[in-house]
CSV table of C-alpha atoms in Angstrom, one decimal:
chain,number,residue,atom,x,y,z
A,1340,MET,CA,43.4,103.8,87.3
A,1341,ARG,CA,44.5,104.9,90.7
A,1342,ASN,CA,41.9,106.3,93.3
A,1343,ARG,CA,42.4,109.9,94.5
A,1344,GLY,CA,44.7,109.8,97.5
A,1345,GLU,CA,46.1,106.4,96.7
A,1346,ASN,CA,49.7,105.8,97.6
A,1347,VAL,CA,51.9,105.5,95.0
A,1348,THR,CA,54.5,102.5,94.8
A,1349,THR,CA,58.2,103.3,93.1
A,1350,GLY,CA,61.7,102.0,93.3
A,1351,ARG,CA,63.1,98.9,93.5
A,1352,THR,CA,61.8,98.1,97.2
A,1353,GLY,CA,58.2,98.3,96.1
A,1354,VAL,CA,57.5,100.2,99.4
A,1355,ARG,CA,54.9,102.6,99.0
A,1356,MET,CA,55.6,106.5,99.7
A,1357,GLY,CA,52.8,108.9,100.1
A,1358,PRO,CA,52.9,112.2,97.8
A,1359,GLY,CA,54.0,114.4,100.7
A,1360,GLU,CA,56.9,112.0,101.5
A,1361,MET,CA,57.8,112.0,98.0
A,1362,VAL,CA,57.8,115.6,97.3
A,1363,GLN,CA,59.8,116.1,100.3
A,1364,ALA,CA,62.3,113.6,99.7
A,1365,ALA,CA,62.6,115.1,95.9
A,1366,ALA,CA,63.4,118.4,97.6
A,1367,MET,CA,65.7,117.6,100.0
A,1368,ALA,CA,67.6,115.5,97.5
A,1369,ARG,CA,67.9,118.3,95.1
A,1370,ARG,CA,69.2,120.8,97.9
A,1371,PHE,CA,71.7,118.2,98.7
A,1372,TYR,CA,72.9,116.7,95.5
A,1373,LEU,CA,72.3,119.7,93.1
A,1374,GLU,CA,72.7,122.7,95.4
A,1375,GLY,CA,75.4,121.3,97.5
A,1376,LYS,CA,73.8,122.2,100.7
A,1377,SER,CA,74.6,120.4,104.0
A,1378,LYS,CA,72.3,118.1,105.7
A,1379,ILE,CA,72.4,120.6,108.6
A,1380,GLN,CA,71.4,123.5,106.1
A,1381,ILE,CA,68.6,121.3,104.9
A,1382,ALA,CA,67.2,120.1,108.2
A,1383,GLU,CA,66.9,124.0,109.3
A,1384,GLU,CA,65.2,124.7,105.9
A,1385,PHE,CA,62.5,122.0,106.9
A,1386,GLY,CA,62.5,122.0,110.4
A,1387,VAL,CA,63.5,118.5,111.0
A,1388,SER,CA,66.9,116.9,112.4
A,1389,ARG,CA,69.8,116.1,110.5
A,1390,PHE,CA,69.3,112.5,111.1
A,1391,LYS,CA,66.1,112.9,109.5
A,1392,VAL,CA,67.4,114.4,106.6
A,1393,ALA,CA,70.0,111.4,106.2
A,1394,ARG,CA,67.1,108.9,106.4
A,1395,VAL,CA,65.1,110.7,103.7
A,1396,LEU,CA,68.0,111.1,101.5
A,1397,GLU,CA,68.7,107.1,102.0
A,1398,THR,CA,65.2,106.5,101.1
A,1399,ALA,CA,65.6,108.5,97.9
A,1400,LEU,CA,68.3,106.4,96.8
A,1401,GLU,CA,66.8,103.0,97.8
A,1402,ARG,CA,63.3,104.1,96.4
A,1403,ASP,CA,64.8,105.1,92.9
A,1404,LEU,CA,63.8,108.8,93.6
A,1405,VAL,CA,67.5,109.9,92.9
A,1406,ARG,CA,70.0,108.0,90.8
A,1407,ILE,CA,73.4,108.5,90.7
A,1408,GLU,CA,75.6,107.9,87.6
A,1409,ILE,CA,79.3,107.9,87.8
A,1410,ARG,CA,80.9,108.9,84.2
A,1411,VAL,CA,84.3,108.8,83.4
A,1412,PRO,CA,85.5,109.4,79.5
A,1413,ALA,CA,84.7,106.1,77.5
A,1414,GLU,CA,88.6,105.6,77.2
A,1415,LEU,CA,88.9,105.4,80.9
A,1416,ASP,CA,88.0,101.8,82.7
A,1417,ALA,CA,87.2,103.1,86.2
A,1418,GLU,CA,86.5,99.5,87.5
A,1419,ARG,CA,90.1,98.2,86.4
A,1420,SER,CA,91.5,101.3,87.5
A,1421,ASP,CA,90.4,100.7,90.9
A,1422,ALA,CA,91.0,97.0,91.0
A,1423,LEU,CA,94.4,97.1,89.8
A,1424,ARG,CA,95.3,100.1,92.3
A,1425,ALA,CA,93.9,98.0,95.2
A,1426,ARG,CA,95.7,94.7,94.0
A,1427,TYR,CA,99.3,96.5,93.9
A,1428,GLY,CA,98.7,99.0,96.7
A,1429,LEU,CA,99.1,101.6,94.2
A,1430,ARG,CA,98.5,105.3,94.8
A,1431,HIS,CA,97.2,105.8,91.3
A,1432,ALA,CA,96.2,103.2,88.7
A,1433,VAL,CA,94.5,104.4,85.2
A,1434,VAL,CA,93.7,102.0,82.9
A,1435,VAL,CA,92.6,103.0,79.3
A,1436,GLU,CA,91.1,100.9,76.7
A,1437,SER,CA,93.2,99.0,74.6
A,1438,PRO,CA,93.0,99.9,70.7
A,1439,ALA,CA,90.4,97.6,69.0
A,1440,ASP,CA,93.2,96.8,66.2
A,1441,GLU,CA,95.9,96.1,69.1
A,1442,THR,CA,98.4,93.5,68.0
A,1443,ASP,CA,101.9,92.7,69.9
A,1444,GLY,CA,102.9,96.5,68.8
A,1445,PRO,CA,104.5,99.0,71.0
A,1446,ASP,CA,102.5,100.9,73.6
A,1447,PRO,CA,99.3,102.4,72.3
A,1448,GLU,CA,99.9,105.9,71.9
A,1449,ASN,CA,97.0,106.9,74.3
A,1450,LEU,CA,98.9,105.9,77.1
A,1451,GLY,CA,101.1,108.9,76.8
A,1452,ALA,CA,98.2,111.2,76.2
A,1453,VAL,CA,96.8,110.0,79.3
A,1454,ALA,CA,99.8,110.0,81.4
A,1455,ALA,CA,100.7,113.6,80.4
A,1456,GLN,CA,96.9,114.6,82.1
A,1457,LEU,CA,97.5,112.4,85.2
A,1458,LEU,CA,101.4,114.2,85.4
A,1459,GLY,CA,99.9,117.5,85.4
A,1460,GLU,CA,97.7,116.2,88.8
A,1461,LEU,CA,101.1,114.6,90.4
A,1462,VAL,CA,103.6,117.7,90.0
A,1463,SER,CA,103.1,120.9,92.0
A,1464,GLU,CA,105.0,123.9,91.7
A,1465,GLY,CA,108.8,123.7,93.0
A,1466,ASP,CA,108.7,119.6,92.3
A,1467,VAL,CA,111.9,118.0,90.5
A,1468,LEU,CA,110.4,116.1,87.7
A,1469,GLY,CA,112.9,113.4,86.7
A,1470,LEU,CA,112.0,111.6,83.0
A,1471,ALA,CA,113.5,108.5,82.1
A,1472,TRP,CA,114.1,107.2,78.6
A,1473,GLY,CA,111.0,105.7,76.8
A,1474,ARG,CA,108.9,106.1,73.7
A,1475,SER,CA,105.9,106.4,75.7
A,1476,ILE,CA,107.5,109.0,78.0
A,1477,ILE,CA,108.4,110.9,74.5
A,1478,THR,CA,104.6,110.6,73.5
A,1479,MET,CA,103.6,111.8,77.1
A,1480,ALA,CA,106.0,115.1,76.9
A,1481,ASN,CA,104.6,116.0,73.5
A,1482,ALA,CA,101.0,115.8,74.9
A,1483,LEU,CA,101.7,118.0,77.9
A,1484,ASP,CA,99.5,121.2,77.8
A,1485,ARG,CA,100.0,122.0,81.2
A,1486,LEU,CA,102.5,121.7,84.1
A,1487,PRO,CA,103.0,123.9,87.1
A,1488,PRO,CA,106.7,125.5,87.5
A,1489,CYS,CA,109.3,122.8,88.3
A,1490,THR,CA,112.6,121.6,87.6
A,1491,VAL,CA,112.9,118.8,84.8
A,1492,VAL,CA,116.0,116.4,84.9
A,1493,GLN,CA,116.5,113.4,82.4
A,1494,LEU,CA,117.0,110.2,84.6
A,1495,THR,CA,118.8,107.9,82.1
A,1496,GLY,CA,121.0,108.1,79.2
A,1497,VAL,CA,119.5,107.9,75.7
A,1498,TYR,CA,119.1,104.6,73.5
A,1499,ASP,CA,119.5,105.8,69.9
A,1500,ALA,CA,119.0,103.1,67.2
A,1501,GLY,CA,119.1,105.7,64.6
A,1502,THR,CA,115.1,105.8,64.5
A,1503,ALA,CA,112.8,108.5,65.0
A,1504,ASP,CA,112.5,106.8,68.6
A,1505,ARG,CA,115.3,109.1,70.0
A,1506,GLY,CA,114.2,112.2,71.8
A,1507,SER,CA,114.4,112.0,75.8
A,1508,VAL,CA,116.7,115.0,75.7
A,1509,GLU,CA,113.9,116.6,73.8
A,1510,ALA,CA,111.4,115.3,76.4
A,1511,VAL,CA,113.0,117.0,78.9
A,1512,ARG,CA,113.2,120.2,77.3
A,1513,THR,CA,109.6,120.0,76.1
A,1514,ALA,CA,108.2,119.4,79.5
A,1515,ALA,CA,110.5,122.0,81.0
A,1516,ALA,CA,109.3,124.6,78.4
A,1517,VAL,CA,105.5,123.8,79.2
A,1518,SER,CA,106.2,124.5,83.1
A,1519,GLY,CA,108.6,127.3,82.6
A,1520,GLY,CA,111.2,125.5,84.7
A,1521,GLU,CA,114.8,124.7,84.3
A,1522,ALA,CA,115.9,121.5,82.1
A,1523,HIS,CA,118.7,119.3,83.1
A,1524,PRO,CA,119.6,116.9,80.1
A,1525,MET,CA,122.0,114.1,79.7
A,1526,TYR,CA,123.7,114.1,76.4
A,1527,ALA,CA,125.0,110.4,77.0
A,1528,PRO,CA,124.4,106.7,75.8
A,1529,MET,CA,122.2,104.7,78.4
A,1530,VAL,CA,124.3,101.5,77.9
A,1531,LEU,CA,128.5,101.8,77.4
A,1532,PRO,CA,130.8,99.2,76.8
A,1533,ASP,CA,132.3,98.7,79.9
A,1534,PRO,CA,132.4,100.4,83.5
A,1535,ALA,CA,135.3,102.4,83.1
A,1536,THR,CA,133.7,104.0,80.2
A,1537,ALA,CA,130.6,104.6,82.0
A,1538,ALA,CA,132.5,106.1,85.1
A,1539,ALA,CA,134.3,108.6,82.7
A,1540,LEU,CA,131.2,110.0,81.3
A,1541,ARG,CA,129.4,110.2,84.7
A,1542,ALA,CA,132.5,112.3,85.7
A,1543,GLN,CA,131.5,115.1,82.8
A,1544,SER,CA,130.2,118.2,84.0
A,1545,GLY,CA,127.1,118.3,82.4
A,1546,ILE,CA,126.1,114.8,83.2
A,1547,ALA,CA,127.3,115.4,86.9
A,1548,ALA,CA,125.4,118.4,87.2
A,1549,ALA,CA,122.1,116.7,85.9
A,1550,MET,CA,122.8,113.7,88.1
A,1551,SER,CA,123.3,115.8,91.1
A,1552,TYR,CA,119.7,116.4,91.1
A,1553,PHE,CA,118.8,112.8,91.5
A,1554,ASP,CA,118.5,113.0,95.1
A,1555,LYS,CA,116.3,116.2,94.6
A,1556,VAL,CA,113.5,114.4,92.5
A,1557,THR,CA,110.1,114.3,93.8
A,1558,VAL,CA,108.0,112.7,90.9
A,1559,ALA,CA,109.7,110.3,88.3
A,1560,VAL,CA,108.3,109.0,85.2
A,1561,VAL,CA,109.6,105.5,83.8
A,1562,SER,CA,108.8,103.3,81.2
A,1563,ILE,CA,108.9,99.1,81.3
A,1564,GLY,CA,110.2,96.7,78.9
A,1565,SER,CA,109.9,93.0,78.5
A,1566,TRP,CA,113.3,91.1,78.1
A,1567,ALA,CA,112.9,90.6,74.3
A,1568,ALA,CA,113.8,92.2,71.0
A,1569,GLY,CA,112.0,95.4,70.3
A,1570,ILE,CA,110.3,95.6,74.0
A,1571,SER,CA,113.4,96.5,76.0
A,1572,THR,CA,115.8,99.1,74.8
A,1573,VAL,CA,118.6,97.7,77.0
A,1574,HIS,CA,118.1,94.1,75.8
A,1575,ASP,CA,118.6,95.6,71.8
A,1576,ALA,CA,121.7,97.6,72.9
A,1577,LEU,CA,123.6,94.1,74.1
A,1578,THR,CA,125.2,91.3,72.0
A,1579,ASP,CA,123.7,88.2,71.9
A,1580,ALA,CA,125.7,86.6,74.4
A,1581,GLU,CA,125.2,89.3,77.1
A,1582,ARG,CA,121.4,88.8,76.6
A,1583,GLU,CA,121.6,84.9,77.2
A,1584,HIS,CA,123.7,85.6,80.3
A,1585,TYR,CA,121.1,87.9,81.8
A,1586,ALA,CA,118.4,85.9,80.9
A,1587,SER,CA,119.7,82.9,82.2
A,1588,LEU,CA,119.6,84.7,85.4
A,1589,GLY,CA,115.7,84.8,85.2
A,1590,VAL,CA,114.9,88.4,83.9
A,1591,ALA,CA,111.4,89.3,83.3
A,1592,ALA,CA,111.5,92.9,82.9
A,1593,GLU,CA,113.5,96.0,82.5
A,1594,MET,CA,113.3,99.3,83.7
A,1595,SER,CA,115.8,102.3,83.4
A,1596,SER,CA,118.7,99.4,82.9
A,1597,HIS,CA,117.5,97.8,86.0
A,1598,LEU,CA,116.7,94.0,85.7
A,1599,PHE,CA,114.0,92.2,87.4
A,1600,ASP,CA,113.0,88.7,87.5
A,1601,ALA,CA,109.5,87.6,88.0
A,1602,GLU,CA,109.1,87.9,91.6
A,1603,GLY,CA,110.3,91.8,91.2
A,1604,LEU,CA,114.1,90.9,92.7
A,1605,LEU,CA,116.6,93.0,91.2
A,1606,VAL,CA,119.2,90.7,88.9
A,1607,GLY,CA,122.2,91.4,87.0
A,1608,ARG,CA,123.2,94.1,89.0
A,1609,ASP,CA,126.7,94.5,87.3
A,1610,LEU,CA,125.0,95.7,84.2
A,1611,GLY,CA,124.0,99.1,86.1
A,1612,GLU,CA,127.9,99.5,86.3
A,1613,ARG,CA,128.1,100.2,82.6
A,1614,CYS,CA,124.8,102.4,82.3
A,1615,ILE,CA,123.9,106.1,82.6
A,1616,THR,CA,120.9,105.5,84.7
A,1617,ILE,CA,119.4,106.6,88.2
A,1618,GLU,CA,120.1,103.9,90.8
A,1619,ALA,CA,117.3,101.6,92.0
A,1620,ASP,CA,117.9,102.6,95.8
A,1621,ARG,CA,117.5,106.4,94.4
A,1622,LEU,CA,114.4,105.7,92.7
A,1623,ARG,CA,112.8,103.7,95.9
A,1624,ARG,CA,113.1,106.9,97.9
A,1625,ILE,CA,111.4,109.2,95.1
A,1626,PRO,CA,108.1,109.8,96.7
A,1627,GLU,CA,105.9,109.1,93.3
A,1628,VAL,CA,107.2,107.1,90.6
A,1629,LEU,CA,105.0,106.7,87.3
A,1630,ALA,CA,105.4,104.1,85.3
A,1631,ILE,CA,103.9,103.8,81.5
A,1632,ALA,CA,103.6,100.6,79.9
A,1633,GLY,CA,100.9,98.5,78.4
A,1634,GLY,CA,99.9,95.7,75.9
A,1635,LEU,CA,99.6,91.9,76.7
A,1636,ARG,CA,103.2,91.2,75.5
A,1637,LYS,CA,104.3,93.7,78.4
A,1638,ALA,CA,101.9,92.3,81.1
A,1639,ALA,CA,104.4,90.0,82.9
A,1640,ALA,CA,107.0,92.7,83.0
A,1641,VAL,CA,104.8,95.1,84.4
A,1642,ASP,CA,103.6,92.7,86.9
A,1643,ALA,CA,107.5,92.0,87.9
A,1644,VAL,CA,108.0,95.8,88.4
A,1645,LEU,CA,105.1,96.4,90.5
A,1646,ARG,CA,106.2,93.7,92.9
A,1647,SER,CA,109.7,95.4,93.1
A,1648,GLY,CA,108.1,98.3,95.3
A,1649,LEU,CA,109.8,100.8,92.9
A,1650,VAL,CA,106.6,102.0,91.3
A,1651,THR,CA,103.9,104.0,93.1
A,1652,SER,CA,101.8,104.8,90.0
A,1653,ILE,CA,100.6,103.4,86.6
A,1654,VAL,CA,99.1,104.2,83.3
A,1655,THR,CA,98.3,100.9,81.3
A,1656,ASP,CA,95.8,99.6,79.0
A,1657,THR,CA,92.8,96.9,79.5
A,1658,ALA,CA,94.8,94.2,78.0
A,1659,ALA,CA,97.9,94.4,80.3
A,1660,ALA,CA,95.1,95.0,83.4
A,1661,ASP,CA,93.4,91.9,82.6
A,1662,TYR,CA,96.6,89.8,82.8
A,1663,LEU,CA,97.6,91.4,86.0
A,1664,LEU,CA,94.1,91.1,87.5
A,1665,ASP,CA,93.6,87.4,86.4
A,1666,SER,CA,95.5,86.1,89.3
A,1667,THR,CA,93.6,85.4,92.6
A,1668,ALA,CA,96.8,84.9,94.7
A,1669,PRO,CA,97.2,87.3,97.6
A,1670,MET,CA,99.5,90.1,96.7
A,1671,PRO,CA,101.8,92.2,99.1
A,1672,ARG,CA,100.8,95.4,97.9
A,1673,PRO,CA,104.3,96.4,97.7
A,1674,ALA,CA,104.0,100.1,96.8
A,1675,LEU,CA,102.2,101.0,100.1
A,1676,ASP,CA,105.5,101.1,101.9
A,1677,ARG,CA,108.1,100.8,98.9
A,1678,ALA,CA,109.7,97.9,100.5
A,1679,ASP,CA,112.2,95.8,98.7
A,1680,PRO,CA,111.1,92.4,98.1
A,1681,GLU,CA,114.7,91.1,98.7
A,1682,ALA,CA,115.1,92.8,102.0
A,1683,ALA,CA,111.8,91.1,103.0
A,1684,ARG,CA,113.2,87.5,102.3
A,1685,GLY,CA,116.4,88.4,104.5
A,1686,ALA,CA,118.6,88.4,101.5
């Protein structure tokens, strides 16, 4: 049993605090952490210097009088998110828990829902929002419940395999309806048989009007595909011979019909001549480009696109994040300056 007047010991350091010190530290901590008062205000109240207040607050943390807990929703992985952001120099990286029953299926649906919430933070009133084709982007649009007034434009044509996956035009209209802004969709396929057909479509008034907004886009949302059947819409739209040709160039990823090798270099540029899509150079000039992609089967493709410097933010899952964070090799953090890796090589 403790004698009256005996100092008490508390906290991780094992350093004794007298009752007066303990009560004062608790009171100052309450003012600072719970009531939101500044250190100067606390100093005036207690008749001490603000430096003394700072020391007391630090001591309160060291001796466990105050415990700070950082809590985020269970589905978000804050540690992986911050590590991924730092590794690639991204503005935002949000990693969500992979579904427990995840297989080599499409992007988890919760990526689109989380991306919808993040988009509400990224878009400001008066922005021009660009949406590319992608299943996750369609899911994101359907999950939107708030968006500042903005113009919404479609960045790519539509891939339609006659399935329920179609919906880029609807995604643009849905986002515009939520924001109360204008919608500029493009009623055109993403991949055309030849450059001449693509050029003719680009000249059509409705498509030309939508594409005239490309240089005004301030926030864009894109998806990422691996160069394999069922994981890249462009891959699925080509013939076997064409797929083999581009595979021979070392394609590791596809984004908005742009092809990338494992180092993030653009390859197969001729494909763009027969596609309805925003050019890579224009994407690089957009201030905020958010990518949505997850799953282990897309992880290498995500790495390739992040290396390209075209993307500034990403929503992904723990399966992909673990792959991306596994390497200890230094990363140039390309999103910081949006640098083209090809130009960096002096190509």
